[in-house]
Amino acid sequence: MIWYRRNAAVTSLVDTATSTAGSVAGNMAGAAGAATSVAGTMANTVLQPLVFDPLRRLQRGLGGPDEDKPINDADRLWVAVDGMGGDYAPGPILEGCLRAVELLPLRVRFVAEQAPLQAAMAEMGLQEELDEAVARGLIQLVASGPSVGMDEEATVVRKKRDASINMAMDLVKQGQATAVYSAGNSGAVMASAIFRLGRLKMIDRPAIGALFPTKDTEQQVLVLDVGANMDCKPAYLHQWALLGHIYSRDVLQVANPRIGLVNIGEEECKGNELCLRTYPLLAEEQRFTFAGNCEGRDILSGDFDVVVCDGFTGNVLLKFLESVGSVLLDVIKEELPRGRRGKVGSAFLINNLRRIKKRLDHAEHGGALLLGVDGVCVIGHGSSRALSVLSALRLAHSAASHGVMANLHALTTTVVD
């Protein structure tokens, strides 16, 4: 449902446009088309939709009243980017990095194979912009060896030691970057992160955490794991709840994150063996607030800040959410009235419907966090283009600049299970 602030001009405009469309039939069909076009243009100005910007939460501290102020170069953080990761790499990945260094207080070490990079720059006309960014010290190119393909086994990272993803991870390990981003093969990214960065102490399995929108435009919910671990033990979910609590508190600025366990019912006695054994571990934990079981319908309700589940369940949730935006838009378009009234209605609503689709599209959030490894790592959507890369780098910067790793290290100095 779309909510609009009450505006008398809106009612008047809709009534006038509808009346005009009905009275200009026959010889006045051309005038009706013009009226519809004018109505659509005016709608963009008059209507004030309360539609969520998926980046708004992460932009806090970077946007607001200070967003137009020039970036102080001393505040910029280095981020390593796997330039060869993704279905469309390296061109759109580089384009996203060029946009990011202009809008965010960061610098990029861009790791890629030279031949494909040169070809992509020539095709997209990015050479001049890149040269300027390099001259300003905002982007540094790092040459890599053969990259890891999207369809290759994750273990190939052991053989391709100078692949772009491995070299990007090494930059973080060596302290030359505060975070790493890759839109490549997620299994290979996770394997490289474990081999190169290592796991945090007392964390058995890293988890991929994705930010889902909620009905509250100012809130997101962190869901983990969304695909790294298909078969899980209760101890894993307990550890992920601790990781999610710290991330939500330190990066998303939630004062007291509410933790939920994805289940088929609210009652403690509901669920499969994994849920039944995990519930008491979470309920007895004193280091975070356990809000109980979270049914599927409650994940986007805003009643939880972090929810944990096995990777199989989480990946199904993620893929389902990815499809909702497109399906919702198609259904609403199909149900709009036909004829001139439908055209007038479409003129008012179509832009807002597209924005709602983006709100529900996980790809618009840029990437997911790999929590549990000894470094800030963001995994992008395989089909990422420039906007998604920019969003993911904003996420990486936000995590790196809030000292979340120091708090995670402090957490794992004590036994978590």
XYZ file of C-alpha atoms in Angstrom:
417
model
C 0.000 0.000 0.000
C 1.242 3.513 -0.811
C 0.449 6.283 1.641
C 0.254 9.920 0.557
C 0.145 13.068 2.624
C -3.281 14.667 2.221
C -3.161 17.345 -0.427
C -6.251 19.055 -1.792
C -4.480 19.678 -5.086
C -4.124 15.936 -5.594
C -7.870 15.302 -5.331
C -8.631 18.209 -7.610
C -6.056 17.130 -10.169
C -7.258 13.524 -10.292
C -10.917 14.580 -10.628
C -10.070 17.049 -13.367
C -7.901 14.598 -15.293
C -10.514 11.817 -15.076
C -13.312 14.130 -16.152
C -11.272 15.447 -19.035
C -10.361 11.936 -20.189
C -14.021 10.940 -20.250
C -15.234 13.976 -22.185
C -12.683 14.047 -24.951
C -13.635 10.781 -26.630
C -13.765 10.491 -30.399
C -12.405 13.536 -32.181
C -10.744 14.798 -28.969
C -8.596 11.682 -28.425
C -5.427 13.661 -29.087
C -6.333 16.208 -26.426
C -6.936 13.396 -23.963
C -3.411 12.086 -24.536
C -2.008 15.550 -23.892
C -4.063 15.892 -20.710
C -2.790 12.539 -19.491
C 0.803 13.558 -20.174
C 0.352 16.846 -18.296
C -1.284 15.037 -15.396
C 1.635 12.632 -15.195
C 4.142 15.484 -15.148
C 2.219 17.384 -12.468
C 1.904 14.206 -10.391
C 5.640 14.045 -9.881
C 5.502 17.483 -8.266
C 2.203 17.341 -6.356
C 2.254 13.802 -4.971
C 4.485 13.275 -1.948
C 4.925 9.499 -1.563
C 6.389 8.173 1.667
C 8.628 5.701 -0.169
C 11.710 4.144 1.400
C 15.180 4.841 0.070
C 17.138 1.590 0.574
C 20.324 3.553 1.221
C 18.836 6.010 3.717
C 19.786 4.024 6.785
C 23.355 3.477 5.660
C 23.721 7.099 4.598
C 23.361 8.337 8.160
C 26.555 10.004 9.145
C 27.441 10.534 5.477
C 24.388 12.399 4.259
C 21.979 14.763 5.909
C 22.826 18.460 6.283
C 26.524 17.801 5.662
C 26.128 15.766 2.483
C 27.095 18.688 0.233
C 30.284 19.453 2.143
C 33.510 18.461 0.400
C 35.124 15.226 1.568
C 38.237 15.636 3.663
C 40.882 13.414 2.066
C 42.345 12.703 5.508
C 39.095 10.919 6.415
C 39.151 8.544 3.469
C 39.518 4.803 4.124
C 41.093 2.330 1.697
C 38.773 -0.399 0.393
C 40.027 -3.310 -1.716
C 37.757 -4.200 -4.652
C 37.800 -7.440 -6.611
C 37.474 -5.912 -10.067
C 36.982 -9.281 -11.784
C 34.105 -10.483 -9.621
C 30.598 -10.460 -11.099
C 28.700 -11.253 -14.272
C 29.554 -7.910 -15.895
C 33.058 -7.289 -14.489
C 35.248 -5.396 -14.775
C 33.612 -2.366 -16.485
C 30.526 -1.733 -14.321
C 32.507 -2.580 -11.172
C 35.036 0.123 -12.038
C 32.252 2.554 -12.911
C 30.710 1.998 -9.474
C 34.082 2.607 -7.823
C 34.511 5.872 -9.728
C 31.147 7.050 -8.446
C 31.927 5.882 -4.922
C 35.172 7.832 -4.529
C 33.321 11.007 -5.477
C 30.451 10.470 -3.039
C 32.030 8.595 -0.124
C 35.078 9.217 2.087
C 37.036 6.287 0.734
C 39.811 5.307 -1.677
C 39.789 2.148 -3.776
C 42.517 -0.345 -4.547
C 41.062 -1.919 -7.681
C 42.419 -5.419 -8.328
C 41.918 -6.737 -11.876
C 43.478 -8.385 -14.894
C 44.976 -5.716 -17.137
C 43.763 -6.856 -20.576
C 40.042 -7.185 -19.714
C 40.212 -3.933 -17.750
C 41.695 -1.980 -20.655
C 39.085 -3.391 -23.032
C 36.230 -2.498 -20.668
C 37.507 1.053 -20.153
C 37.714 1.609 -23.898
C 34.228 0.213 -24.464
C 32.623 2.280 -21.677
C 34.706 5.428 -22.152
C 36.064 5.423 -18.596
C 39.746 6.031 -19.335
C 39.757 9.806 -18.781
C 37.711 9.597 -15.585
C 39.938 6.831 -14.250
C 43.120 8.747 -15.069
C 41.813 11.719 -13.110
C 40.896 9.560 -10.102
C 44.307 7.905 -10.162
C 46.039 11.290 -10.363
C 44.056 12.471 -7.316
C 45.052 9.370 -5.389
C 41.473 8.123 -5.107
C 41.942 4.882 -7.064
C 44.981 2.652 -7.324
C 45.125 -0.140 -9.905
C 46.561 -3.479 -8.790
C 47.337 -6.049 -11.481
C 46.161 -9.596 -10.834
C 46.490 -13.008 -12.441
C 43.703 -15.182 -13.905
C 40.471 -14.625 -12.006
C 38.023 -17.096 -10.466
C 35.058 -17.747 -12.746
C 31.473 -17.474 -11.535
C 30.926 -21.152 -12.329
C 34.130 -22.534 -10.804
C 34.390 -24.526 -7.594
C 35.156 -22.496 -4.482
C 38.312 -24.477 -3.783
C 39.936 -23.103 -6.957
C 41.094 -20.132 -4.860
C 43.798 -22.417 -3.467
C 45.252 -22.950 -6.944
C 44.817 -19.445 -8.367
C 46.894 -17.722 -5.720
C 47.181 -14.442 -7.611
C 43.491 -14.277 -8.555
C 41.890 -10.880 -7.981
C 39.800 -12.052 -5.023
C 42.860 -13.494 -3.238
C 44.922 -10.372 -3.839
C 42.081 -8.157 -2.584
C 41.832 -10.247 0.601
C 45.608 -9.998 1.060
C 45.376 -6.199 0.996
C 43.079 -6.340 4.015
C 45.263 -8.924 5.743
C 48.326 -6.719 5.220
C 46.564 -3.610 6.527
C 46.547 -1.866 3.145
C 42.725 -1.789 3.104
C 40.074 -1.642 5.821
C 37.487 -3.688 3.918
C 37.108 -5.847 0.837
C 34.272 -6.041 -1.700
C 33.582 -8.659 -4.359
C 30.571 -9.460 -6.527
C 32.148 -12.712 -7.634
C 31.464 -16.367 -6.919
C 30.126 -16.228 -3.342
C 31.552 -19.632 -2.461
C 34.982 -18.586 -3.686
C 34.744 -15.264 -1.841
C 33.935 -17.067 1.386
C 36.702 -19.632 0.855
C 39.240 -16.901 0.094
C 38.173 -14.930 3.170
C 38.605 -17.977 5.414
C 41.971 -18.967 3.901
C 43.405 -15.430 3.712
C 41.774 -13.535 6.602
C 40.957 -16.433 8.882
C 37.978 -16.927 11.165
C 37.430 -14.987 14.350
C 38.359 -16.954 17.447
C 35.556 -19.125 18.814
C 33.480 -18.693 15.624
C 32.994 -22.098 14.019
C 31.412 -21.018 10.734
C 31.177 -17.542 9.132
C 27.712 -16.510 7.999
C 26.428 -14.279 5.213
C 24.177 -11.574 6.607
C 21.783 -9.670 4.336
C 19.828 -6.535 5.161
C 16.106 -6.884 4.429
C 13.663 -3.945 4.326
C 10.814 -3.772 6.833
C 7.487 -1.947 6.869
C 9.234 0.738 8.930
C 11.014 3.010 6.450
C 13.706 3.799 9.025
C 14.545 0.195 9.917
C 16.177 -2.830 8.347
C 16.494 -6.360 9.662
C 19.745 -8.328 9.436
C 19.077 -11.915 8.347
C 21.844 -14.498 8.721
C 22.791 -16.975 7.441
C 21.495 -16.522 3.867
C 23.493 -19.200 2.099
C 26.925 -19.979 3.503
C 25.976 -22.994 5.643
C 23.279 -25.418 4.558
C 23.511 -27.767 7.549
C 23.890 -26.095 10.916
C 24.332 -26.817 14.592
C 22.622 -24.846 17.392
C 26.037 -23.453 18.376
C 26.374 -21.824 14.942
C 23.079 -19.942 15.264
C 24.038 -18.862 18.785
C 27.327 -17.454 17.525
C 25.632 -15.692 14.597
C 23.156 -14.068 16.971
C 26.109 -12.607 18.893
C 27.759 -11.402 15.682
C 24.493 -9.914 14.430
C 23.884 -8.179 17.748
C 27.235 -6.385 17.594
C 26.864 -5.431 13.938
C 23.316 -4.124 14.408
C 24.324 -2.157 17.489
C 27.583 -0.676 16.182
C 26.905 -0.178 12.473
C 23.138 0.145 12.146
C 23.043 2.142 15.393
C 20.257 0.098 17.022
C 20.555 0.743 20.763
C 19.208 -2.632 21.887
C 18.853 -5.062 18.943
C 16.050 -7.591 19.230
C 17.179 -11.075 18.171
C 14.774 -13.579 16.649
C 14.972 -17.248 15.679
C 13.249 -18.090 12.371
C 10.653 -20.772 13.123
C 7.219 -22.013 12.111
C 5.514 -20.791 15.287
C 5.946 -18.409 18.199
C 5.791 -21.102 20.886
C 9.012 -22.447 22.354
C 7.904 -26.022 21.667
C 7.492 -25.462 17.901
C 9.964 -26.214 15.122
C 12.439 -28.828 13.964
C 15.263 -30.253 16.054
C 17.614 -27.388 15.169
C 15.136 -24.760 16.387
C 14.194 -26.700 19.507
C 17.836 -27.026 20.536
C 18.770 -23.459 19.583
C 15.929 -21.735 21.454
C 17.269 -22.334 24.984
C 20.768 -21.206 23.963
C 19.397 -17.872 22.787
C 16.954 -17.507 25.666
C 19.677 -17.996 28.269
C 22.165 -15.624 26.629
C 22.688 -12.466 28.706
C 24.669 -10.489 26.117
C 21.725 -9.683 23.858
C 17.935 -9.397 23.936
C 16.251 -12.514 22.619
C 12.753 -11.620 21.364
C 11.673 -15.225 20.707
C 10.716 -17.165 17.621
C 10.174 -15.208 14.415
C 7.665 -16.614 11.952
C 8.106 -15.951 8.247
C 5.407 -13.280 8.270
C 7.206 -11.405 11.056
C 10.625 -11.043 9.411
C 9.665 -7.804 7.646
C 7.364 -6.605 10.430
C 9.912 -4.384 12.162
C 9.565 -6.350 15.408
C 13.065 -7.822 15.050
C 16.446 -6.256 14.276
C 18.366 -9.509 13.721
C 17.024 -12.954 12.833
C 19.058 -16.155 12.571
C 18.421 -19.345 10.639
C 20.287 -22.056 8.753
C 21.713 -21.101 5.365
C 19.202 -23.210 3.427
C 16.220 -21.390 4.950
C 17.934 -18.002 4.689
C 18.772 -18.431 1.028
C 15.167 -19.353 0.229
C 14.036 -16.190 2.037
C 16.572 -14.102 0.138
C 15.642 -15.449 -3.302
C 11.932 -15.092 -2.511
C 12.402 -11.457 -1.512
C 14.330 -10.799 -4.727
C 11.278 -11.851 -6.749
C 8.634 -9.970 -4.766
C 9.340 -6.515 -6.182
C 9.025 -7.552 -9.823
C 5.942 -9.685 -9.224
C 4.224 -6.970 -7.182
C 4.818 -4.374 -9.874
C 3.509 -6.672 -12.611
C 0.374 -7.554 -10.622
C -0.484 -3.942 -9.846
C 0.069 -2.887 -13.456
C -2.173 -5.723 -14.588
C -4.937 -4.663 -12.172
C -4.937 -0.979 -13.112
C -8.102 0.073 -14.952
C -8.031 -0.111 -18.715
C -8.593 2.801 -21.075
C -8.029 6.469 -20.384
C -8.647 6.194 -16.643
C -5.978 3.533 -16.443
C -3.525 5.749 -18.294
C -4.168 8.626 -15.923
C -3.762 6.335 -12.910
C -0.585 4.884 -14.330
C 0.823 8.360 -14.892
C 0.428 9.047 -11.171
C 1.623 5.718 -9.841
C 4.198 4.151 -12.147
C 7.270 5.965 -10.790
C 6.241 5.222 -7.230
C 5.639 1.570 -8.034
C 9.102 1.290 -9.496
C 10.589 2.774 -6.340
C 8.647 0.278 -4.239
C 10.042 -2.500 -6.420
C 13.545 -1.229 -5.691
C 12.749 -1.114 -1.990
C 11.903 -4.804 -2.044
C 14.743 -5.786 -4.367
C 17.676 -7.075 -2.347
C 20.070 -6.322 -5.201
C 19.401 -2.623 -4.641
C 21.030 -2.914 -1.205
C 24.354 -3.615 -2.858
C 25.658 -6.583 -0.946
C 25.683 -8.859 2.057
C 28.150 -9.043 4.921
C 30.351 -12.025 5.586
C 30.379 -12.096 9.389
C 32.746 -14.262 11.378
C 35.947 -13.691 9.401
C 38.775 -11.493 10.663
C 38.034 -8.498 8.463
C 35.203 -6.491 6.916
C 34.026 -8.352 3.824
C 31.041 -7.476 1.616
C 29.748 -9.908 -0.999
C 27.915 -8.264 -3.881
C 25.127 -9.597 -6.040
C 26.480 -11.442 -9.077
C 24.582 -9.134 -11.438
C 25.884 -5.984 -9.756
C 26.310 -2.870 -11.827
C 27.471 0.624 -10.875
C 24.618 1.512 -8.489
C 24.887 -1.779 -6.618
C 28.657 -1.379 -6.333
C 28.211 2.116 -4.905
C 25.675 0.792 -2.375
C 27.961 -2.074 -1.380
C 30.954 0.217 -0.916
C 28.824 2.458 1.284
C 28.032 -0.614 3.366
C 31.707 -1.594 3.514
C 32.732 1.903 4.569
C 30.022 2.019 7.219
C 31.193 -1.265 8.737
C 34.886 -0.325 8.600
C 34.422 3.145 10.081
C 32.398 2.101 13.152
C 35.090 -0.029 14.789
C 32.977 -3.148 14.505
C 36.003 -5.432 14.164
C 37.451 -4.273 17.488
C 34.200 -5.168 19.218
C 34.003 -8.522 17.449
C 37.537 -9.319 18.601
C 36.551 -8.374 22.151
C 33.535 -10.654 21.944
C 35.502 -13.657 20.754
C 38.080 -13.457 23.536
C 35.443 -15.193 25.650
C 33.796 -18.514 24.902
C 30.498 -17.988 23.079
C 29.258 -21.564 23.397
